[in-house]
CSV table of C-alpha atoms in Angstrom, one decimal:
chain,number,residue,atom,x,y,z
A,89,MET,CA,-38.9,-41.3,217.1
A,90,ALA,CA,-40.1,-37.9,218.2
A,91,LYS,CA,-38.4,-35.0,219.9
A,92,VAL,CA,-39.8,-34.4,223.4
A,93,VAL,CA,-39.0,-32.3,226.4
A,94,ARG,CA,-38.3,-33.9,229.7
A,95,VAL,CA,-37.3,-32.4,233.1
A,96,HIS,CA,-34.5,-34.3,234.9
A,97,GLU,CA,-33.8,-31.6,237.6
A,98,LEU,CA,-35.7,-28.7,239.0
A,99,GLY,CA,-34.8,-25.2,238.2
A,100,ALA,CA,-34.8,-22.4,235.7
A,101,PRO,CA,-35.8,-22.8,232.0
A,102,ASP,CA,-32.4,-24.1,231.0
A,103,VAL,CA,-33.1,-27.4,232.8
A,104,LEU,CA,-35.5,-28.4,230.0
A,105,ARG,CA,-33.9,-31.2,228.0
A,106,PHE,CA,-34.7,-32.4,224.5
A,107,GLU,CA,-34.7,-36.2,224.0
A,108,GLU,CA,-35.6,-38.6,221.2
A,109,MET,CA,-38.4,-40.9,222.3
A,110,ASP,CA,-40.5,-43.6,220.7
A,111,VAL,CA,-43.9,-42.3,221.8
A,112,GLY,CA,-45.6,-45.6,220.9
A,113,ALA,CA,-49.3,-46.4,220.5
A,114,PRO,CA,-52.1,-45.0,222.6
A,115,GLY,CA,-53.6,-47.2,225.3
A,116,ALA,CA,-57.2,-47.6,226.1
A,117,GLY,CA,-59.0,-44.3,226.4
A,118,GLU,CA,-56.0,-42.4,225.0
A,119,VAL,CA,-55.0,-40.8,221.7
A,120,ARG,CA,-51.8,-39.9,220.0
A,121,ILE,CA,-51.5,-36.5,218.4
A,122,ARG,CA,-49.0,-34.7,216.2
A,123,VAL,CA,-48.5,-31.6,218.2
A,124,GLU,CA,-48.7,-28.3,216.3
A,125,ALA,CA,-48.5,-25.7,219.1
A,126,VAL,CA,-48.5,-25.5,222.8
A,127,GLY,CA,-49.6,-22.7,225.1
A,128,LEU,CA,-47.4,-22.0,228.1
A,129,ASN,CA,-48.8,-21.5,231.6
A,130,ARG,CA,-47.4,-20.3,234.9
A,131,SER,CA,-48.4,-23.6,236.6
A,132,GLU,CA,-45.9,-25.4,234.3
A,133,ALA,CA,-43.2,-23.0,235.2
A,134,MET,CA,-43.8,-23.5,238.9
A,135,PHE,CA,-43.9,-27.3,238.3
A,136,ARG,CA,-40.6,-27.2,236.5
A,137,ALA,CA,-39.0,-25.1,239.3
A,138,GLY,CA,-40.4,-27.3,242.1
A,139,ARG,CA,-42.7,-24.6,243.4
A,140,TYR,CA,-46.0,-26.2,242.4
A,141,PRO,CA,-48.3,-27.9,245.0
A,142,VAL,CA,-47.7,-31.2,243.2
A,143,GLN,CA,-44.0,-32.2,243.2
A,144,PRO,CA,-42.6,-33.7,240.0
A,145,GLN,CA,-41.4,-37.3,239.9
A,146,LEU,CA,-38.2,-36.9,238.0
A,147,PRO,CA,-37.6,-37.4,235.1
A,148,THR,CA,-40.9,-36.1,233.9
A,149,LEU,CA,-42.7,-35.1,230.8
A,150,ILE,CA,-44.2,-31.6,230.9
A,151,GLY,CA,-46.9,-29.4,229.3
A,152,TYR,CA,-50.6,-29.8,229.3
A,153,GLU,CA,-52.2,-27.3,226.8
A,154,ALA,CA,-51.9,-27.8,223.1
A,155,CYS,CA,-53.4,-28.0,219.6
A,156,GLY,CA,-52.6,-31.0,217.4
A,157,ILE,CA,-53.8,-33.5,214.8
A,158,ILE,CA,-55.0,-36.9,215.9
A,159,GLU,CA,-52.8,-39.7,214.6
A,160,ALA,CA,-54.1,-42.8,216.4
A,161,LEU,CA,-56.9,-43.8,218.7
A,162,GLY,CA,-56.7,-46.2,221.6
A,163,ASP,CA,-59.3,-48.8,222.4
A,164,GLY,CA,-62.7,-47.4,223.5
A,165,VAL,CA,-62.2,-43.9,222.1
A,166,GLU,CA,-65.3,-42.6,220.4
A,167,GLY,CA,-66.2,-39.3,218.9
A,168,PHE,CA,-62.8,-38.5,217.4
A,169,ALA,CA,-61.0,-39.6,214.2
A,170,PRO,CA,-57.5,-39.6,212.8
A,171,GLY,CA,-56.7,-36.4,211.0
A,172,GLU,CA,-59.0,-34.3,213.2
A,173,ARG,CA,-57.5,-31.1,214.7
A,174,VAL,CA,-58.1,-31.0,218.5
A,175,CYS,CA,-57.3,-28.9,221.5
A,176,VAL,CA,-55.7,-30.6,224.6
A,177,LEU,CA,-57.2,-29.2,227.8
A,178,PRO,CA,-55.1,-29.3,231.0
A,179,ARG,CA,-57.5,-31.9,232.5
A,180,PHE,CA,-54.7,-34.2,233.7
A,181,ARG,CA,-52.2,-33.8,236.5
A,182,LEU,CA,-48.9,-32.2,235.5
A,183,GLY,CA,-46.3,-34.8,234.8
A,184,THR,CA,-48.6,-37.7,234.1
A,185,TYR,CA,-48.6,-36.8,230.4
A,186,GLY,CA,-46.7,-34.1,228.5
A,187,VAL,CA,-47.4,-32.2,225.3
A,188,TRP,CA,-44.1,-30.3,224.9
A,189,ALA,CA,-43.3,-32.8,222.2
A,190,GLN,CA,-43.6,-33.4,218.5
A,191,GLN,CA,-45.9,-36.3,219.3
A,192,ALA,CA,-47.8,-36.9,222.5
A,193,ILE,CA,-50.2,-39.4,224.0
A,194,VAL,CA,-53.0,-37.8,226.0
A,195,PRO,CA,-56.3,-38.9,227.5
A,196,ALA,CA,-59.2,-38.6,225.1
A,197,SER,CA,-61.2,-37.1,227.9
A,198,CYS,CA,-59.1,-33.9,227.7
A,199,LEU,CA,-59.8,-33.3,224.0
A,200,GLU,CA,-62.1,-30.8,222.3
A,201,PRO,CA,-62.4,-30.2,218.6
A,202,ALA,CA,-60.4,-27.1,217.7
A,203,PRO,CA,-62.7,-24.1,217.3
A,204,PRO,CA,-63.2,-23.1,213.7
A,205,GLY,CA,-61.3,-20.2,212.3
A,206,LEU,CA,-58.4,-20.3,214.7
A,207,SER,CA,-54.8,-20.9,213.9
A,208,PRO,CA,-53.1,-23.8,215.8
A,209,ALA,CA,-51.3,-21.2,218.0
A,210,GLN,CA,-54.7,-19.6,218.9
A,211,ALA,CA,-56.4,-22.9,219.4
A,212,ALA,CA,-53.5,-23.9,221.8
A,213,SER,CA,-54.3,-20.9,224.0
A,214,VAL,CA,-58.1,-20.9,224.3
A,215,TRP,CA,-59.4,-23.2,227.0
A,216,MET,CA,-57.2,-22.7,230.0
A,217,GLN,CA,-57.5,-18.9,229.9
A,218,TYR,CA,-61.2,-18.6,229.2
A,219,LEU,CA,-62.3,-21.4,231.5
A,220,THR,CA,-60.2,-19.8,234.3
A,221,ALA,CA,-61.6,-16.3,233.7
A,222,PHE,CA,-65.1,-17.6,233.4
A,223,ALA,CA,-65.4,-17.4,237.2
A,224,ILE,CA,-66.4,-13.8,236.8
A,225,ILE,CA,-69.3,-14.8,234.7
A,226,GLU,CA,-70.5,-18.1,236.1
A,227,VAL,CA,-69.9,-17.5,239.8
A,228,ALA,CA,-69.8,-13.7,240.2
A,229,GLN,CA,-72.4,-13.1,237.4
A,230,ALA,CA,-70.7,-9.9,236.2
A,231,GLY,CA,-73.2,-7.7,234.6
A,232,ILE,CA,-73.9,-4.2,233.3
A,233,GLY,CA,-72.0,-1.5,235.2
A,234,ASP,CA,-70.1,-3.9,237.6
A,235,HIS,CA,-66.5,-2.8,238.2
A,236,VAL,CA,-64.0,-5.7,238.0
A,237,ILE,CA,-60.4,-5.4,239.2
A,238,ILE,CA,-58.3,-7.7,237.2
A,239,ARG,CA,-54.8,-8.2,238.7
A,240,ALA,CA,-51.9,-9.4,236.4
A,241,ALA,CA,-54.1,-8.0,233.7
A,242,SER,CA,-51.6,-8.5,230.9
A,243,SER,CA,-51.5,-12.3,231.3
A,244,SER,CA,-53.5,-14.5,229.0
A,245,VAL,CA,-56.1,-15.1,231.8
A,246,GLY,CA,-56.1,-11.4,232.6
A,247,LEU,CA,-56.9,-10.5,229.0
A,248,ALA,CA,-59.5,-13.2,228.9
A,249,ALA,CA,-61.2,-11.7,232.0
A,250,ILE,CA,-61.1,-8.2,230.3
A,251,GLN,CA,-62.9,-9.6,227.2
A,252,LEU,CA,-65.5,-11.5,229.3
A,253,ALA,CA,-66.1,-8.5,231.4
A,254,ASN,CA,-66.7,-6.3,228.4
A,255,TRP,CA,-68.9,-8.9,226.8
A,256,ALA,CA,-71.0,-8.9,230.0
A,257,GLY,CA,-71.3,-5.1,230.1
A,258,ALA,CA,-69.0,-4.8,233.1
A,259,VAL,CA,-66.2,-2.3,233.5
A,260,PRO,CA,-62.7,-3.9,233.6
A,261,ILE,CA,-60.1,-2.2,235.7
A,262,ALA,CA,-56.7,-3.6,234.8
A,263,ALA,CA,-54.2,-3.7,237.7
A,264,THR,CA,-50.6,-3.9,236.5
A,265,ARG,CA,-47.4,-3.1,238.3
A,266,THR,CA,-46.2,-0.2,236.2
A,267,SER,CA,-47.6,2.0,233.5
A,268,ALA,CA,-45.4,0.4,230.8
A,269,LYS,CA,-48.3,-1.7,229.6
A,270,ALA,CA,-51.1,0.8,230.2
A,271,GLN,CA,-51.7,1.7,226.6
A,272,ALA,CA,-51.5,-2.0,225.5
A,273,LEU,CA,-54.1,-2.9,228.1
A,274,LYS,CA,-56.4,-0.1,227.0
A,275,ASP,CA,-56.0,-1.3,223.4
A,276,GLN,CA,-57.0,-4.8,224.7
A,277,GLY,CA,-60.2,-3.4,226.2
A,278,ALA,CA,-59.4,-2.3,229.7
A,279,ALA,CA,-61.7,0.6,230.6
A,280,HIS,CA,-59.2,1.8,233.2
A,281,VAL,CA,-55.6,0.9,234.1
A,282,VAL,CA,-54.0,1.3,237.5
A,283,ALA,CA,-50.2,0.9,237.9
A,284,THR,CA,-50.1,-0.4,241.5
A,285,GLU,CA,-46.4,0.5,242.1
A,286,GLU,CA,-47.1,4.1,240.9
A,287,ALA,CA,-50.5,4.9,242.3
A,288,ASP,CA,-52.7,4.1,245.3
A,289,LEU,CA,-55.1,1.3,244.0
A,290,VAL,CA,-57.8,2.1,246.6
A,291,GLU,CA,-57.8,5.8,245.8
A,292,GLU,CA,-57.9,5.1,242.0
A,293,VAL,CA,-60.7,2.5,242.3
A,294,MET,CA,-62.8,4.8,244.5
A,295,ARG,CA,-62.4,7.6,242.1
A,296,ILE,CA,-63.4,5.4,239.1
A,297,THR,CA,-66.4,3.9,240.9
A,298,GLY,CA,-67.6,7.1,242.6
A,299,GLY,CA,-66.7,5.8,246.0
A,300,LYS,CA,-68.5,2.5,245.7
A,301,GLY,CA,-65.6,0.2,245.1
A,302,ALA,CA,-65.3,-2.8,242.8
A,303,ARG,CA,-67.9,-5.6,243.1
A,304,ILE,CA,-65.5,-8.2,241.7
A,305,VAL,CA,-61.7,-8.8,242.1
A,306,PHE,CA,-59.9,-11.5,240.1
A,307,ASP,CA,-56.4,-12.1,241.4
A,308,PRO,CA,-53.8,-14.8,240.6
A,309,VAL,CA,-51.1,-13.4,242.9
A,310,GLY,CA,-52.4,-13.6,246.5
A,311,GLY,CA,-50.1,-12.6,249.3
A,312,PRO,CA,-50.4,-9.5,251.6
A,313,TYR,CA,-51.7,-7.3,248.8
A,314,VAL,CA,-55.1,-9.0,249.2
A,315,GLU,CA,-55.7,-6.5,252.1
A,316,THR,CA,-55.4,-3.7,249.6
A,317,LEU,CA,-57.7,-5.4,247.1
A,318,ALA,CA,-60.3,-5.9,249.8
A,319,ALA,CA,-60.1,-2.2,250.7
A,320,ALA,CA,-60.9,-1.3,247.1
A,321,MET,CA,-64.1,-3.5,247.0
A,322,ALA,CA,-67.7,-2.6,247.2
A,323,GLU,CA,-70.2,-4.0,249.7
A,324,ARG,CA,-71.0,-7.7,249.2
A,325,GLY,CA,-68.3,-8.0,246.6
A,326,ILE,CA,-66.5,-11.2,245.7
A,327,LEU,CA,-62.7,-11.7,245.6
A,328,PHE,CA,-61.4,-14.6,243.6
A,329,ILE,CA,-57.8,-15.8,244.3
A,330,TYR,CA,-57.0,-18.2,241.5
A,331,GLY,CA,-53.2,-18.5,242.0
A,332,GLY,CA,-50.3,-18.0,244.3
A,333,LEU,CA,-47.7,-16.2,242.3
A,334,SER,CA,-46.6,-14.1,245.2
A,335,GLU,CA,-45.5,-17.4,247.0
A,336,GLN,CA,-46.3,-15.6,250.2
A,337,ALA,CA,-49.0,-16.3,252.8
A,338,THR,CA,-52.3,-14.8,251.9
A,339,PRO,CA,-54.0,-13.1,254.9
A,340,TYR,CA,-57.8,-13.1,255.4
A,341,PRO,CA,-58.8,-9.4,255.3
A,342,HIS,CA,-61.1,-9.8,258.3
A,343,TRP,CA,-62.3,-6.2,258.9
A,344,HIS,CA,-62.8,-5.3,255.3
A,345,ALA,CA,-64.7,-8.6,254.8
A,346,ALA,CA,-66.7,-8.1,258.0
A,347,PHE,CA,-67.8,-4.5,257.5
A,348,LYS,CA,-68.5,-5.0,253.8
A,349,GLY,CA,-69.9,-8.5,253.8
A,350,LEU,CA,-67.2,-9.6,251.3
A,351,SER,CA,-66.9,-13.2,249.9
A,352,LEU,CA,-63.4,-14.6,249.3
A,353,ARG,CA,-63.3,-17.5,246.9
A,354,GLY,CA,-60.5,-19.8,245.8
A,355,TRP,CA,-60.8,-20.8,242.2
A,356,VAL,CA,-59.3,-23.1,239.6
A,357,ALA,CA,-60.6,-23.9,236.2
A,358,SER,CA,-61.1,-27.6,237.0
A,359,GLU,CA,-64.1,-26.5,239.1
A,360,ILE,CA,-65.8,-26.1,235.8
A,361,TRP,CA,-64.5,-29.0,233.7
A,362,ASP,CA,-64.9,-31.5,236.6
A,363,HIS,CA,-68.6,-30.9,236.5
A,364,PRO,CA,-70.2,-31.9,233.1
A,365,HIS,CA,-73.2,-29.6,233.3
A,366,ARG,CA,-71.1,-26.6,234.2
A,367,TYR,CA,-68.5,-27.5,231.6
A,368,ALA,CA,-71.0,-27.8,228.8
A,369,SER,CA,-72.6,-24.5,229.6
A,370,ALA,CA,-69.2,-22.6,229.8
A,371,LYS,CA,-67.9,-24.3,226.7
A,372,ALA,CA,-71.0,-23.2,224.7
A,373,ARG,CA,-70.7,-19.6,225.9
A,374,ILE,CA,-67.0,-19.5,225.1
A,375,LEU,CA,-67.5,-20.9,221.6
A,376,GLN,CA,-70.3,-18.4,221.1
A,377,GLY,CA,-68.0,-15.6,222.2
A,378,LEU,CA,-65.2,-16.8,219.8
A,379,ALA,CA,-67.7,-17.1,216.9
A,380,GLN,CA,-69.2,-13.7,217.5
A,381,GLY,CA,-65.9,-11.9,218.0
A,382,HIS,CA,-66.4,-11.0,221.7
A,383,LEU,CA,-63.5,-13.3,222.6
A,384,LYS,CA,-60.2,-13.5,220.8
A,385,PRO,CA,-57.1,-15.2,222.1
A,386,VAL,CA,-54.1,-12.7,222.2
A,387,ILE,CA,-50.8,-14.2,221.3
A,388,ALA,CA,-47.9,-12.2,222.8
A,389,ARG,CA,-45.2,-14.0,221.0
A,390,THR,CA,-44.5,-17.4,219.4
A,391,PHE,CA,-41.3,-19.4,219.6
A,392,PRO,CA,-40.1,-22.4,217.6
A,393,PHE,CA,-39.9,-25.7,219.5
A,394,GLU,CA,-36.1,-25.5,219.6
A,395,GLU,CA,-36.4,-22.3,221.6
A,396,ILE,CA,-38.8,-23.6,224.3
A,397,ALA,CA,-36.4,-22.6,227.1
A,398,ALA,CA,-36.3,-19.0,225.8
A,399,ALA,CA,-40.1,-19.1,225.5
A,400,ASN,CA,-40.3,-20.1,229.2
A,401,ALA,CA,-37.9,-17.3,230.1
A,402,GLU,CA,-40.2,-14.9,228.2
A,403,LEU,CA,-43.2,-16.1,230.1
A,404,GLU,CA,-41.4,-15.5,233.4
A,405,SER,CA,-40.1,-12.1,232.4
A,406,ASN,CA,-43.6,-10.6,232.9
A,407,GLN,CA,-43.0,-8.4,229.8
A,408,GLN,CA,-45.6,-10.0,227.6
A,409,VAL,CA,-49.1,-9.0,226.9
A,410,GLY,CA,-51.0,-12.2,226.2
A,411,LYS,CA,-50.1,-15.8,225.7
A,412,VAL,CA,-46.6,-17.2,225.0
A,413,VAL,CA,-47.0,-20.0,222.4
A,414,VAL,CA,-44.5,-22.5,221.1
A,415,THR,CA,-45.1,-23.9,217.6
A,416,MET,CA,-43.8,-27.2,216.2
């Protein structure tokens, strides 16, 4: 028997319920892992609260990013062995499997060997953040001197984008609501920090860029503020919206887009991992960045498994800088 988390009703973190479950043997194409650590994501919080595009079928398992040790292989699984440490990538639909557990069965197709030199907590927080942030490299082709506005910059994906921008020679501009995290963001590599509730983003970006604006914007929030982001952009810039944390309608900034020739681009990490050639290329670059020290996952705080509700509350407090991780 293993302790697992299931959701029986939608709501705040306190709806998470521990249960004892016989996880059983993996089926064809599956593996069973002993979970060592899980990285928490905003999508899981929205799923648990019933605000995700896919509605849970209750009761449901939850969680889809982890590091663990393989215990058993199902029929047809090749390339992995019991005892191997692996990362679980969120390549399955939330609720179909769940890794917030001491043991979990997951599809072998969502596994990668854990990168060398990383702790289980670090390995549990690599792939979602870097593959999401990789949009600024693969699609926007950020390069030397490009200014990149990174909204929600203190999140794990925001910090990943800062690291990738710096590695590419670009200039990351961290956008955060208040100045409370300004020094922490500078310590994490932000060239500039703009507190959007305390300063005019457009004025600050134009000052920083000498009036040209930012060529790339990377935004997980969406909503009406997209108009402001578009106003801060350079001609022929690209604006990525990779989330809907505002939970408000996102307008199309027509006149800014028209006069500047802007591109607005939806984005999710599955756009990379659903295409083998793109996934192989991005994975190789990310592993290179980890090995050479250009990329390093930032852990804001770790919680023991018994405090997973508190860990979720911490994630949703917006106080952290980096990834919130739960260790088993």
